[in-house]
Short mmCIF file of C-alpha atoms in Angstrom, two decimals:
data_model
loop_
_atom_site.label_atom_id
_atom_site.label_comp_id
_atom_site.label_asym_id
_atom_site.label_seq_id
_atom_site.Cartn_x
_atom_site.Cartn_y
_atom_site.Cartn_z
CA UNK P 2 85.78 28.37 -93.78
CA UNK P 3 88.06 31.38 -93.35
CA UNK P 4 87.48 33.05 -89.98
CA UNK P 5 88.98 35.73 -87.81
CA UNK P 6 88.23 36.19 -84.12
CA UNK P 7 89.51 39.11 -82.07
CA UNK P 8 89.68 39.41 -78.31
CA UNK P 9 88.91 41.18 -76.15
CA UNK P 10 86.00 43.11 -77.69
CA UNK P 11 86.87 46.09 -75.55
CA UNK P 12 89.89 47.04 -73.49
CA UNK P 13 90.35 49.90 -71.06
CA UNK P 14 93.88 50.82 -70.04
CA UNK P 15 95.48 53.54 -68.00
CA UNK P 16 98.08 55.63 -69.79
CA UNK P 17 101.36 53.74 -69.66
CA UNK P 18 99.75 50.37 -68.93
CA UNK P 19 101.01 47.94 -71.58
CA UNK P 20 98.81 45.16 -72.99
CA UNK P 21 98.17 42.93 -75.96
CA UNK P 22 95.27 42.40 -78.39
CA UNK P 23 94.67 38.94 -79.83
CA UNK P 24 93.64 37.86 -83.35
CA UNK P 25 92.99 34.16 -83.88
CA UNK P 26 92.51 33.02 -87.45
CA UNK P 27 91.77 30.03 -89.66
CA UNK P 28 92.39 30.45 -93.36
CA UNK P 29 93.05 28.39 -96.42
CA UNK P 30 96.48 29.52 -97.59
CA UNK P 31 97.42 32.69 -95.79
CA UNK P 32 98.44 35.47 -98.17
CA UNK P 33 98.86 37.96 -95.36
CA UNK P 34 97.56 39.12 -91.96
CA UNK P 35 96.80 42.80 -91.65
CA UNK P 36 96.27 45.16 -88.78
CA UNK P 37 94.30 48.37 -89.12
CA UNK P 38 93.35 51.16 -86.79
CA UNK P 39 89.95 52.77 -87.17
CA UNK P 40 88.86 56.00 -85.52
CA UNK P 41 85.12 56.77 -85.15
CA UNK P 42 83.60 58.00 -88.39
CA UNK P 43 86.73 57.31 -90.45
CA UNK P 44 88.05 54.58 -92.72
CA UNK P 45 90.60 52.04 -91.42
CA UNK P 46 94.22 53.12 -91.40
CA UNK P 47 96.79 50.55 -92.41
CA UNK P 48 99.28 49.56 -89.72
CA UNK P 49 101.05 46.28 -90.54
CA UNK P 50 101.23 43.27 -92.84
CA UNK P 51 102.59 39.99 -91.61
CA UNK P 52 103.18 37.17 -94.05
CA UNK P 53 104.72 34.22 -92.15
CA UNK P 54 104.94 32.74 -88.65
CA UNK P 55 107.66 34.32 -86.61
CA UNK P 56 107.47 37.66 -88.35
CA UNK P 57 107.34 40.86 -86.28
CA UNK P 58 106.68 44.47 -87.24
CA UNK P 59 106.98 47.59 -85.08
CA UNK P 60 105.75 51.14 -85.32
CA UNK P 61 106.12 53.53 -82.46
CA UNK P 62 104.32 51.95 -79.45
CA UNK P 63 102.84 49.11 -81.50
CA UNK P 64 104.36 45.70 -82.24
CA UNK P 65 102.66 43.01 -84.23
CA UNK P 66 103.63 39.31 -84.11
CA UNK P 67 102.41 36.26 -85.96
CA UNK P 68 102.16 32.52 -85.29
CA UNK P 69 100.47 29.85 -87.41
CA UNK P 70 97.20 30.36 -85.56
CA UNK P 71 97.18 33.87 -84.12
CA UNK P 72 98.56 37.33 -84.15
CA UNK P 73 99.17 39.73 -81.28
CA UNK P 74 99.24 43.48 -81.32
CA UNK P 75 101.30 44.61 -78.37
CA UNK P 76 100.86 48.16 -77.15
CA UNK P 77 103.67 49.47 -75.01
CA UNK P 78 103.09 52.43 -72.67
CA UNK P 79 99.95 53.53 -74.51
CA UNK P 80 98.81 57.13 -74.69
CA UNK P 81 95.26 58.47 -74.91
CA UNK P 82 95.75 59.09 -78.62
CA UNK P 83 96.11 55.36 -79.12
CA UNK P 84 92.40 55.01 -78.31
CA UNK P 85 90.69 53.52 -81.36
CA UNK P 86 89.29 50.30 -82.73
CA UNK P 87 91.93 47.91 -83.93
CA UNK P 88 90.91 45.56 -86.78
CA UNK P 89 92.65 42.38 -87.79
CA UNK P 90 92.14 40.87 -91.23
CA UNK P 91 93.46 37.97 -93.29
CA UNK P 92 93.69 37.45 -96.97
CA UNK P 93 93.32 33.87 -98.24
CA UNK P 94 94.75 32.36 -101.40
CA UNK P 95 91.25 31.10 -102.23
CA UNK P 96 89.59 34.46 -102.69
CA UNK P 97 92.09 37.23 -102.15
CA UNK P 98 89.49 39.09 -100.12
CA UNK P 99 90.08 40.47 -96.67
CA UNK P 100 88.26 38.64 -93.87
CA UNK P 101 87.88 40.97 -90.91
CA UNK P 102 87.53 40.28 -87.22
CA UNK P 103 85.00 42.24 -85.22
CA UNK P 104 87.68 44.48 -83.79
CA UNK P 105 88.96 45.43 -80.36
CA UNK P 106 87.97 48.89 -79.11
CA UNK P 107 90.79 50.30 -76.98
CA UNK P 108 90.36 53.18 -74.57
CA UNK P 109 93.38 54.67 -72.91
CA UNK P 110 92.65 56.90 -70.01
CA UNK P 111 95.07 59.69 -68.99
CA UNK U 17 102.21 57.03 -99.83
CA UNK U 18 99.14 54.89 -100.52
CA UNK U 19 96.49 57.57 -100.11
CA UNK U 20 92.90 56.95 -101.03
CA UNK U 21 90.27 59.67 -101.12
CA UNK U 22 86.50 59.54 -101.19
CA UNK U 23 84.01 62.20 -102.20
CA UNK U 24 81.68 63.30 -100.76
CA UNK U 25 82.47 62.65 -97.09
CA UNK U 26 78.80 62.88 -96.26
CA UNK U 27 75.60 63.20 -98.24
CA UNK U 28 71.91 63.51 -97.47
CA UNK U 29 69.42 62.60 -100.19
CA UNK U 30 65.70 62.04 -100.53
CA UNK U 31 64.16 58.59 -100.93
CA UNK U 32 64.02 57.56 -104.54
CA UNK U 33 66.95 59.63 -105.74
CA UNK U 34 70.41 58.29 -106.77
CA UNK U 35 73.70 59.14 -105.19
CA UNK U 36 77.23 58.72 -106.62
CA UNK U 37 80.33 58.24 -104.41
CA UNK U 38 83.82 58.57 -105.86
CA UNK U 39 86.89 56.71 -104.70
CA UNK U 40 90.33 57.75 -105.92
CA UNK U 41 93.82 56.40 -105.34
CA UNK U 42 95.99 59.51 -105.25
CA UNK U 43 99.54 58.26 -105.42
CA UNK U 44 99.38 54.72 -106.84
CA UNK U 45 97.56 52.77 -109.46
CA UNK U 46 94.80 50.56 -108.10
CA UNK U 47 94.29 47.44 -110.13
CA UNK U 48 91.57 46.37 -107.73
CA UNK U 49 89.13 48.39 -105.72
CA UNK U 50 86.68 47.25 -103.08
CA UNK U 51 83.49 48.70 -101.66
CA UNK U 52 82.46 48.06 -98.11
CA UNK U 53 79.53 48.98 -95.95
CA UNK U 54 79.78 49.42 -92.22
CA UNK U 55 76.95 49.54 -89.68
CA UNK U 56 77.38 51.19 -86.26
CA UNK U 57 79.63 49.17 -83.92
CA UNK U 58 80.13 46.46 -86.53
CA UNK U 59 83.00 45.40 -88.71
CA UNK U 60 83.26 46.06 -92.44
CA UNK U 61 81.00 44.14 -94.81
CA UNK U 62 82.39 43.64 -98.33
CA UNK U 63 79.87 44.63 -101.02
CA UNK U 64 81.81 44.15 -104.24
CA UNK U 65 85.22 43.86 -105.87
CA UNK U 66 86.12 45.66 -109.04
CA UNK U 67 89.08 45.36 -111.36
CA UNK U 68 89.91 48.15 -113.75
CA UNK U 69 88.08 47.77 -117.00
CA UNK U 70 86.00 44.78 -115.84
CA UNK U 71 82.54 44.29 -114.41
CA UNK U 72 82.37 44.26 -110.63
CA UNK U 73 81.91 41.09 -108.69
CA UNK U 74 79.19 41.42 -106.06
CA UNK U 75 79.00 39.54 -102.74
CA UNK U 76 76.05 37.31 -102.09
CA UNK U 77 72.97 39.31 -101.12
CA UNK U 78 74.15 42.63 -102.62
CA UNK U 79 71.85 43.91 -105.38
CA UNK U 80 74.02 44.72 -108.38
CA UNK U 81 71.24 46.80 -109.99
CA UNK U 82 70.95 48.91 -106.88
CA UNK U 83 74.63 49.42 -106.23
CA UNK U 84 76.25 50.27 -109.51
CA UNK U 85 80.03 50.09 -109.56
CA UNK U 86 82.27 51.49 -112.26
CA UNK U 87 86.09 51.18 -112.29
CA UNK U 88 86.95 52.99 -115.43
CA UNK U 89 90.56 53.86 -114.68
CA UNK U 90 93.43 52.72 -112.50
CA UNK U 91 92.77 55.62 -110.08
CA UNK U 92 89.02 55.97 -109.97
CA UNK U 93 86.04 53.86 -108.95
CA UNK U 94 82.50 55.02 -108.41
CA UNK U 95 79.59 53.57 -106.48
CA UNK U 96 76.13 54.70 -107.42
CA UNK U 97 73.26 53.94 -105.05
CA UNK U 98 70.19 53.97 -107.24
CA UNK U 99 66.70 54.70 -106.04
CA UNK U 100 67.96 55.08 -102.51
CA UNK U 101 65.74 54.19 -99.52
CA UNK U 102 66.21 54.88 -95.80
CA UNK U 103 67.53 51.37 -95.29
CA UNK U 104 70.44 52.23 -97.57
CA UNK U 105 71.65 54.79 -95.03
CA UNK U 106 75.06 53.64 -93.90
CA UNK U 107 78.78 54.35 -93.87
CA UNK U 108 80.34 53.36 -97.21
CA UNK U 109 84.09 52.85 -97.42
CA UNK U 110 86.22 52.06 -100.46
CA UNK U 111 89.65 50.53 -100.55
CA UNK U 112 92.29 50.10 -103.19
CA UNK U 113 94.97 47.52 -103.83
CA UNK U 114 97.93 48.04 -106.10
CA UNK U 115 99.76 45.65 -108.36
CA UNK U 116 102.98 43.90 -107.61
CA UNK U 117 101.78 40.85 -105.63
CA UNK U 118 101.04 42.67 -102.39
CA UNK U 119 97.66 42.18 -100.69
CA UNK U 120 97.33 45.25 -98.47
CA UNK U 121 94.24 47.32 -99.02
CA UNK U 122 94.32 51.02 -98.39
CA UNK U 123 91.07 52.56 -97.27
CA UNK U 124 89.39 55.81 -98.02
CA UNK U 125 87.97 58.01 -95.26
CA UNK U 126 84.43 56.82 -95.92
CA UNK U 127 81.14 58.43 -96.96
CA UNK U 128 78.17 58.78 -94.60
CA UNK U 129 74.96 58.40 -96.57
CA UNK U 130 71.63 59.43 -95.02
CA UNK U 131 68.45 58.85 -96.99
CA UNK U 132 65.38 60.75 -95.76
#
């Protein structure tokens, strides 16, 4: 069964304190692993797609990496505006649907 | 690029009435659109998948006669909640996926439905 598990559920950081969010997955035929950011009361905002182990993508203070079993979202020197829920999802070759994790809620304090 | 809009952003209706929510891809053609429901502090729950010009495919447990989905063009899908009841109150989010072998979904801003 396709499954995505994110950890931690919640993360509190001080501004400038770097950290990583984890996304572990099991999927039948990975078509892609996706990271989204969701602010309260809004739809998810697309961040990255990773297709194969070893791939890395960067955008501003965020860097996503992928292995055969998990993905990490590294946040370097975060700012309060990085506070949001970060969702990880995979698309399997079986269904083409996105399977979402429960998300990590990040709070960055000034 | 890859902008998806939803209308309305919020709606209040009385129990027993129907509500239509529109989802549009503004700068790309969406061969497939998805409808999700999200409860507070929970992740997204897929309700149905629709391909342009075809009948929607509903997830197990989702009543197709209650949640009517139409995907009449490559840029527009609608979700109609028929005979709405308070338990239908939720945050509804659509997403769109283009052609070309890519699997990213781009999400709309969501619609908050409250049934009184």
